[in-house]
XYZ file of C-alpha atoms in Angstrom:
585
model
C 79.045 180.237 2.208
C 79.161 179.092 5.699
C 78.867 175.588 4.809
C 81.222 175.818 1.996
C 83.625 176.952 4.677
C 82.973 173.777 6.899
C 83.629 171.219 3.644
C 86.728 172.677 2.937
C 87.924 172.421 6.465
C 86.904 168.729 6.659
C 88.839 168.441 3.084
C 91.733 169.673 4.173
C 91.813 167.220 7.548
C 90.760 164.660 5.597
C 94.110 165.289 3.387
C 96.156 166.336 6.561
C 95.697 162.586 8.161
C 97.529 160.157 6.571
C 100.669 162.817 7.029
C 99.908 163.134 11.034
C 99.662 159.035 10.724
C 103.258 158.962 9.308
C 104.378 161.443 11.913
C 103.144 159.333 14.349
C 104.713 156.251 13.344
C 108.220 157.565 12.243
C 108.245 159.279 16.593
C 107.887 155.484 17.326
C 110.077 154.243 14.866
C 112.369 156.711 16.353
C 112.097 156.101 20.142
C 113.042 151.938 19.330
C 115.989 152.870 17.087
C 116.639 154.799 20.260
C 115.811 152.471 22.551
C 117.879 149.945 20.630
C 120.828 152.187 20.766
C 121.099 152.634 24.440
C 120.592 148.393 24.909
C 124.385 148.102 25.361
C 124.306 150.578 28.126
C 121.292 148.913 29.969
C 123.109 146.120 29.863
C 126.115 147.147 31.342
C 124.163 149.036 33.862
C 122.547 145.462 34.424
C 126.064 143.957 34.843
C 127.210 146.413 37.294
C 124.089 145.706 39.079
C 124.527 142.095 38.793
C 128.605 142.295 40.366
C 126.841 144.155 43.630
C 124.645 141.796 43.951
C 127.511 139.143 44.185
C 129.219 141.496 46.332
C 126.679 141.050 48.575
C 125.592 137.194 48.295
C 129.144 136.507 48.947
C 128.643 138.274 52.500
C 125.376 136.290 52.559
C 123.600 139.435 53.024
C 120.906 137.946 50.690
C 118.014 140.708 51.048
C 120.556 143.494 49.910
C 121.423 140.904 47.055
C 118.184 140.355 45.907
C 117.680 143.915 45.892
C 120.371 144.597 43.477
C 118.809 141.706 41.323
C 115.430 143.156 41.127
C 117.221 146.407 39.987
C 119.198 144.484 37.233
C 115.982 142.886 35.977
C 114.337 146.259 35.853
C 117.194 147.314 33.771
C 117.540 143.895 31.448
C 114.463 141.049 32.198
C 116.784 139.240 29.425
C 119.696 138.979 31.931
C 119.566 135.509 32.659
C 122.502 135.661 34.677
C 120.611 137.743 37.177
C 117.925 135.267 36.911
C 120.137 132.581 37.985
C 121.412 134.247 40.840
C 117.967 135.308 41.873
C 117.806 131.124 41.980
C 120.646 130.513 43.658
C 119.173 133.112 46.728
C 116.244 131.410 46.791
C 117.279 127.896 47.344
C 119.687 128.993 50.227
C 116.852 130.962 51.849
C 114.577 128.081 51.296
C 112.272 129.869 48.952
C 111.895 126.958 46.678
C 109.016 127.929 44.659
C 110.610 131.213 44.110
C 113.591 129.890 43.258
C 112.148 127.436 40.110
C 110.483 130.531 38.815
C 113.432 131.931 38.487
C 115.688 129.100 37.046
C 112.229 128.313 35.023
C 112.936 132.293 33.529
C 116.757 131.587 33.293
C 116.626 128.346 31.191
C 114.238 129.876 28.606
C 116.419 132.769 27.506
C 119.417 129.991 27.610
C 118.262 126.680 27.104
C 122.190 125.180 26.896
C 123.349 125.592 30.190
C 124.262 122.901 32.197
C 124.568 125.343 35.481
C 120.735 126.111 35.049
C 119.538 122.347 35.290
C 122.000 121.294 38.157
C 120.373 124.194 39.699
C 117.029 123.469 39.071
C 117.187 119.421 40.429
C 118.469 121.010 43.419
C 115.621 122.965 44.304
C 113.550 120.149 43.217
C 115.615 117.922 45.389
C 114.857 120.455 48.257
C 111.081 120.413 47.880
C 111.394 116.743 48.165
C 110.253 116.054 44.593
C 112.812 113.843 42.748
C 110.571 113.339 39.957
C 110.806 116.772 39.205
C 114.503 117.194 39.563
C 114.529 113.950 37.089
C 112.960 115.863 34.514
C 115.737 118.888 34.476
C 118.462 116.286 34.381
C 116.828 115.016 31.495
C 116.338 118.776 29.440
C 119.837 118.747 30.068
C 121.090 115.749 28.806
C 119.156 117.288 25.958
C 119.920 120.301 25.575
C 123.782 120.740 27.062
C 126.788 119.580 27.010
C 129.434 118.279 29.415
C 127.524 117.482 31.699
C 129.182 114.435 32.899
C 130.730 115.158 36.577
C 126.947 115.683 37.131
C 126.135 111.460 36.225
C 126.252 110.284 40.030
C 123.895 113.020 40.832
C 121.661 111.979 38.076
C 122.006 108.428 39.054
C 121.182 108.917 42.909
C 117.974 110.961 41.834
C 116.614 107.257 39.910
C 117.278 105.343 42.348
C 115.968 107.495 44.657
C 112.641 107.096 42.572
C 113.381 103.050 42.818
C 114.401 103.422 39.085
C 117.698 101.409 39.116
C 117.695 101.175 35.397
C 117.390 104.514 34.207
C 120.354 105.233 36.739
C 122.334 102.948 34.585
C 121.005 104.002 31.299
C 122.523 107.106 32.382
C 126.124 105.817 33.115
C 126.258 103.478 29.966
C 125.943 106.427 27.509
C 128.448 108.386 27.784
C 130.694 104.885 27.745
C 128.251 104.123 24.200
C 129.599 107.347 22.962
C 132.910 106.290 23.012
C 133.866 109.490 26.183
C 134.470 107.038 29.090
C 133.440 107.400 32.970
C 135.700 108.120 35.877
C 136.582 106.008 37.985
C 134.115 106.926 40.768
C 131.377 106.660 38.314
C 132.335 103.296 37.832
C 132.326 102.117 41.066
C 129.359 103.908 41.335
C 127.873 101.891 38.210
C 129.201 98.858 39.775
C 127.250 99.324 43.215
C 124.020 99.974 40.939
C 124.323 96.829 39.155
C 124.555 95.128 42.481
C 121.416 96.971 43.730
C 119.517 96.010 40.535
C 120.665 92.259 41.539
C 122.630 92.331 37.976
C 125.357 90.483 40.121
C 126.802 88.076 37.131
C 127.106 91.635 35.034
C 128.962 93.195 38.318
C 131.377 90.695 38.597
C 132.191 90.953 34.776
C 132.625 94.437 35.257
C 134.310 94.523 38.469
C 137.115 91.967 36.846
C 137.889 94.417 33.549
C 138.190 97.421 36.511
C 140.466 95.525 38.426
C 142.788 94.583 35.168
C 142.955 98.004 34.529
C 143.879 99.146 38.256
C 145.399 96.149 39.790
C 146.935 97.727 42.760
C 143.676 99.225 43.758
C 142.975 97.922 47.205
C 139.504 98.940 47.289
C 138.698 97.384 43.703
C 140.204 94.114 44.895
C 138.252 94.008 48.025
C 134.853 94.598 46.204
C 135.393 92.443 44.099
C 136.492 89.582 45.936
C 133.782 90.484 48.742
C 131.077 90.668 45.530
C 132.387 86.989 44.728
C 131.957 85.664 48.159
C 128.244 87.127 47.939
C 127.539 85.070 45.008
C 128.465 81.917 46.236
C 131.947 81.863 44.391
C 134.213 81.453 47.741
C 137.125 79.444 45.725
C 137.062 82.098 43.301
C 137.141 84.948 45.516
C 140.148 83.052 47.664
C 142.023 82.444 44.532
C 142.117 86.107 43.515
C 143.058 87.040 47.292
C 145.665 84.615 47.571
C 147.106 85.710 44.216
C 147.607 89.501 45.493
C 149.503 91.144 47.872
C 146.815 91.731 51.069
C 147.683 95.441 52.288
C 144.730 95.916 54.354
C 142.393 94.735 57.343
C 139.540 94.283 55.297
C 141.584 91.942 52.647
C 142.686 89.653 55.304
C 140.047 89.784 57.161
C 137.584 88.471 54.146
C 140.653 85.723 52.964
C 140.324 84.450 56.554
C 136.375 84.524 56.538
C 136.155 82.907 53.209
C 138.632 79.852 54.547
C 135.958 79.183 57.147
C 132.728 79.449 54.649
C 134.841 77.030 52.807
C 135.744 74.660 55.625
C 139.512 75.488 54.784
C 139.993 75.876 58.813
C 143.846 74.501 58.802
C 145.016 77.432 56.215
C 142.484 79.778 58.410
C 144.460 78.793 61.581
C 147.694 78.983 59.223
C 146.953 82.403 58.610
C 146.230 84.194 61.396
C 148.973 82.387 63.297
C 151.578 83.936 60.518
C 150.061 87.164 61.607
C 150.546 87.120 65.130
C 154.091 85.899 64.751
C 154.370 88.683 62.826
C 156.288 91.919 64.322
C 154.752 94.153 61.388
C 151.588 93.423 61.578
C 149.549 95.828 63.904
C 147.044 95.480 67.111
C 143.755 96.502 65.044
C 144.612 93.295 62.640
C 145.359 91.065 65.404
C 142.377 92.166 67.587
C 140.264 92.404 64.418
C 141.280 88.433 63.327
C 141.009 87.097 67.062
C 137.565 88.690 67.472
C 136.326 87.232 63.641
C 137.585 83.691 64.707
C 136.101 84.006 68.923
C 132.333 84.943 66.795
C 132.347 82.677 64.123
C 130.720 79.337 63.836
C 133.989 77.269 64.611
C 134.736 78.902 67.816
C 134.148 76.137 70.294
C 136.513 73.802 68.762
C 139.488 76.634 68.818
C 138.446 77.886 72.190
C 142.244 76.885 73.868
C 143.623 78.560 70.905
C 141.740 81.486 71.076
C 142.554 81.729 74.984
C 146.200 80.780 74.213
C 146.318 84.251 71.267
C 144.804 86.915 74.061
C 147.109 85.510 76.648
C 150.073 86.228 74.343
C 148.276 89.588 73.725
C 147.233 90.824 77.217
C 151.495 89.952 78.032
C 152.744 92.300 75.158
C 150.045 94.885 75.690
C 149.517 94.184 79.283
C 147.718 98.391 79.345
C 146.241 98.842 75.485
C 142.918 99.642 76.173
C 142.402 97.804 72.496
C 143.537 94.332 74.176
C 142.125 94.836 77.606
C 137.983 95.226 75.773
C 139.041 92.622 73.174
C 140.052 90.404 76.381
C 136.129 90.893 77.934
C 134.091 90.805 75.032
C 136.042 87.861 73.237
C 135.981 85.379 77.127
C 132.315 86.720 77.038
C 131.419 85.571 74.065
C 133.294 81.921 74.717
C 131.579 81.518 78.317
C 128.256 81.627 76.071
C 129.546 78.064 74.965
C 131.735 76.640 77.616
C 129.967 74.451 80.255
C 130.628 73.976 83.642
C 133.818 75.453 84.869
C 135.352 76.308 81.878
C 132.476 78.492 81.694
C 132.732 79.877 85.177
C 136.277 80.275 84.172
C 135.419 82.613 80.773
C 133.072 84.823 82.718
C 135.798 85.731 85.225
C 138.105 86.373 82.852
C 135.463 88.559 80.291
C 134.763 90.447 83.944
C 137.931 90.561 85.170
C 138.646 92.151 82.175
C 136.520 94.950 81.959
C 137.239 95.801 85.549
C 140.578 96.739 83.882
C 139.188 98.624 81.491
C 137.544 100.468 84.128
C 141.251 102.110 85.427
C 142.292 102.673 81.948
C 138.882 104.320 81.391
C 137.536 105.572 84.040
C 135.111 107.701 81.894
C 133.409 104.748 80.399
C 129.883 104.323 81.203
C 129.305 100.993 79.600
C 132.165 99.220 80.372
C 130.886 100.040 84.136
C 127.717 99.234 83.631
C 128.735 95.821 82.286
C 130.903 94.753 85.500
C 127.993 95.608 87.595
C 125.608 94.090 85.734
C 127.655 90.839 85.844
C 128.127 91.236 89.755
C 124.666 92.158 90.246
C 123.554 88.202 87.465
C 126.141 86.589 90.148
C 124.260 88.300 92.901
C 128.225 88.635 94.598
C 126.811 91.669 97.061
C 129.810 92.626 98.439
C 131.639 93.085 95.012
C 128.368 94.835 93.863
C 128.082 97.457 96.133
C 132.328 97.925 95.906
C 132.363 98.512 92.441
C 128.967 100.526 93.029
C 130.273 103.266 95.117
C 133.155 103.441 92.662
C 130.891 103.769 89.580
C 128.899 106.641 92.138
C 132.191 108.268 92.310
C 132.187 109.267 88.688
C 128.673 109.083 87.969
C 126.675 110.682 90.653
C 123.630 111.506 88.495
C 123.083 107.851 86.981
C 120.191 106.517 88.435
C 121.132 103.339 87.662
C 124.328 102.970 89.896
C 122.244 104.046 92.556
C 119.552 100.779 91.934
C 122.761 98.406 91.552
C 124.012 100.123 94.846
C 120.626 99.361 96.428
C 120.538 95.804 95.186
C 123.743 94.902 97.241
C 123.066 96.570 100.143
C 119.532 94.475 100.432
C 121.514 91.401 99.400
C 123.142 92.914 102.576
C 120.554 92.866 105.133
C 120.686 96.669 105.150
C 117.411 97.555 104.178
C 117.413 100.964 105.600
C 120.406 101.688 103.099
C 118.823 100.460 100.399
C 115.185 102.217 101.247
C 117.131 105.518 101.104
C 119.499 104.623 97.187
C 116.138 103.852 95.906
C 114.613 106.545 96.894
C 116.958 109.149 95.555
C 117.193 106.965 92.562
C 113.360 107.859 92.150
C 113.781 111.762 92.457
C 116.159 111.438 89.712
C 113.784 109.385 87.630
C 111.901 112.619 86.769
C 109.832 111.867 83.281
C 111.401 108.632 82.775
C 108.304 105.814 82.811
C 110.663 102.697 82.669
C 112.863 104.019 84.707
C 110.264 105.068 87.402
C 108.605 101.267 86.731
C 112.299 99.668 87.376
C 111.991 101.471 90.647
C 109.036 100.544 91.635
C 109.736 97.241 91.102
C 113.402 96.857 92.991
C 111.201 99.022 95.659
C 108.562 96.061 96.140
C 111.267 93.531 95.950
C 112.801 95.437 98.655
C 109.303 95.301 100.583
C 109.377 91.268 99.827
C 113.265 90.746 101.135
C 111.322 92.835 104.825
C 108.408 90.776 104.636
C 105.901 93.089 103.426
C 103.926 91.049 100.953
C 101.271 93.692 100.685
C 103.031 96.640 100.021
C 105.362 94.760 97.539
C 102.231 93.500 95.788
C 100.786 97.464 96.109
C 104.266 98.180 94.300
C 104.332 96.127 91.658
C 100.881 97.221 90.687
C 101.797 100.634 90.359
C 104.800 99.636 88.329
C 103.549 97.412 85.897
C 100.568 100.213 85.136
C 102.556 102.977 84.073
C 102.560 104.541 80.604
C 106.034 101.862 80.046
C 106.441 99.036 82.450
C 109.931 97.719 82.767
C 110.188 94.123 81.463
C 112.212 93.106 84.816
C 109.365 94.505 87.613
C 107.260 92.375 84.910
C 109.129 89.681 85.649
C 109.467 90.023 89.073
C 105.728 90.586 89.924
C 104.609 87.449 87.966
C 107.888 85.515 89.761
C 105.674 86.192 93.301
C 102.220 85.259 91.421
C 103.351 82.397 89.674
C 102.606 80.138 93.214
C 99.681 82.139 94.209
C 98.260 83.208 91.143
C 99.278 81.113 88.464
C 97.293 82.204 85.726
C 98.060 85.848 86.164
C 101.535 85.344 86.343
C 101.453 83.585 83.113
C 99.312 86.280 81.706
C 102.174 88.662 82.540
C 105.324 86.858 81.503
C 103.280 86.825 78.429
C 103.635 90.163 77.311
C 107.665 89.862 77.459
C 108.527 86.294 76.936
C 108.424 86.958 73.160
C 109.432 91.073 73.407
C 113.402 91.327 72.619
C 113.928 91.890 75.803
C 113.275 87.505 76.239
C 115.353 85.664 78.323
C 116.010 82.326 80.415
C 114.594 83.834 83.214
C 111.043 84.773 81.715
C 110.892 81.303 80.671
C 111.522 79.571 83.843
C 109.004 82.187 85.451
C 106.684 80.960 82.895
C 107.435 77.012 83.040
C 107.138 77.529 87.252
C 103.468 78.599 86.841
C 102.411 75.963 84.417
C 104.045 73.561 87.027
C 101.694 74.857 89.726
C 98.949 74.625 87.506
C 100.394 70.424 87.463
C 100.614 71.349 83.911
C 103.621 69.261 84.060
C 103.995 68.131 80.301
C 103.976 72.061 78.744
C 106.155 73.586 81.535
C 108.722 70.687 80.403
C 108.329 71.370 76.538
C 109.215 75.587 77.240
C 111.814 75.271 79.842
C 113.486 72.799 78.096
C 112.984 75.008 75.129
C 114.237 77.977 76.782
C 117.551 75.694 78.552
C 118.209 74.403 74.487
C 118.280 78.586 73.695
C 119.733 80.370 76.285
C 122.517 77.922 77.108
C 125.058 80.422 78.603
C 121.952 81.567 81.500
C 121.558 78.345 83.181
C 121.887 78.647 86.753
C 120.993 76.398 89.676
C 117.645 77.725 89.587
C 116.193 76.875 86.141
C 117.752 73.437 86.654
C 116.295 72.293 89.950
C 113.069 73.590 88.521
C 113.669 71.540 85.672
C 114.486 68.289 87.587
C 111.177 69.039 89.730
C 109.341 69.050 86.668
C 111.127 65.714 84.975
C 109.837 63.904 88.195
C 106.430 64.861 87.997
C 106.490 63.586 84.776
C 107.899 60.008 86.237
C 111.612 60.576 84.580
C 113.620 60.261 87.847
C 116.686 59.443 86.301
C 116.782 62.465 84.355
C 115.547 64.691 87.277
C 118.423 63.097 89.375
C 120.585 64.557 86.835
C 119.524 67.956 86.136
C 119.195 68.276 90.596
C 122.684 67.557 90.573
C 123.843 69.728 88.017
C 121.981 72.572 89.590
C 123.316 71.519 92.993
C 127.030 71.964 90.990
C 125.852 75.649 89.931
C 124.300 76.827 93.049
C 121.970 79.435 93.654
C 119.126 76.902 94.548
C 116.633 75.786 97.283
C 117.346 74.672 100.499
C 115.587 71.511 99.981
C 117.608 70.603 96.819
C 119.875 68.139 99.005
C 117.626 66.184 100.253
C 115.552 65.545 97.048
C 118.954 64.389 95.543
C 119.594 61.824 98.574
C 115.868 60.515 98.600
C 115.611 60.099 94.843
C 111.956 61.959 95.843
C 110.392 65.394 95.415
C 108.705 67.217 98.693
């Protein structure tokens, strides 16, 4: 009986099992339906949390903004806008990996939103991953619409990847679809064509753009300049002459084109017409004159340039732009002039710069030019006065103490020079280059005081610093050119081919070669130097040239160099005797 009861119980349980499964299934379905019914509420709650996150975002409280965004996503993990905003916050915070994770989720949920791809590309660019940025832009082009506003950004990424053809293809596509490009996008296309060396295509496109924008000076300049850059100078001139040139750039380009084509009379006429135009701006006049002076033809036009600058100086006597321009012009003219005219231009240049120190007393560079010139001229009295004036304005500039020390050394005020160099040394701090320069100056002072051993010790300290000053190396090599010419040559070779190369360095090497009786090589290197640095020729260098030529038995040539050296000055006491006797002693 007990067994039967057990069987009946099992049977009943078996019958009840399907009913229990159905009940469980109905319960689960009810829960799903309930969730679907609550979804609008949840989404509204998620949106409310998004609004709170945006409030904190606007006041740059990114920590709280992220907290609300996380709550919004807990309520509705498919809130793509919350994922986007979270990526934006991570971008600002520099957390690029987290930002990419968030924006990828936003894109997964809404693939047609162009802004999501743009933010993703920005995150990749912030991570220095241009290839990754390009991939997101490609996805945007494939999946989104109305993205033309970002075309220039896309081309910049491809340009960074050196994929100029892809960049151009991005700008070609809208035109092929009949959508057209904005003015900036068309300008960008021209720039890319030029960078891709597709110059003819760039010129053709520029021609079309100029027809569309005939009053746009920027397009006109780019069109004419591109023609000039590709050797089509006459065509560029024709376009410029046919249009009203309203900008300095356009006028300067036409003047330059006249020069390129050899139309110097047209160039001159245009310059003079602008100088006689009362409405022409001062900047235009100075730019034109500067361009002319720094052209290859300034030698034949130097008198006219001088005349026009004089007129400018009369019309604008206290205008810093005119004064500065005058200093630069005459410095340039002096480089190609000779003899008395060279001296005249040099004096005019430095006088202009001196006037500029009165108009712009706080301009360190102008003072430096004045002092450097007076130092090179060895005009110790003027250098002393100018250096003291400069130090009143710049009491913490060690270089001005060095100039004043050099002036005092030249005036035989050795104690004062020594004190000034010590002061400069205290200001050098950790500047190894400046320390080397000061030690070199102290060595020169020791030589002037007949302390050669002390000078050599100071020179050795100077050249063994981590950044030896080229001037110190040169002065030491000059000393060794007589006593140890081989070492002198090794020293001067270390700077003779550097950016600091000048005629003084070449003279020192030639002097050392002369003392080694290597007259042929000395003559070769010095002649090359004199031809390369015509503006740096002085009496000392030309006297050495004459000495070398004499040793090569070129007596007449030697005499010419000696006489030129005599006229320039700064020569040895024996030069007059060399000229009189036609003999090197």
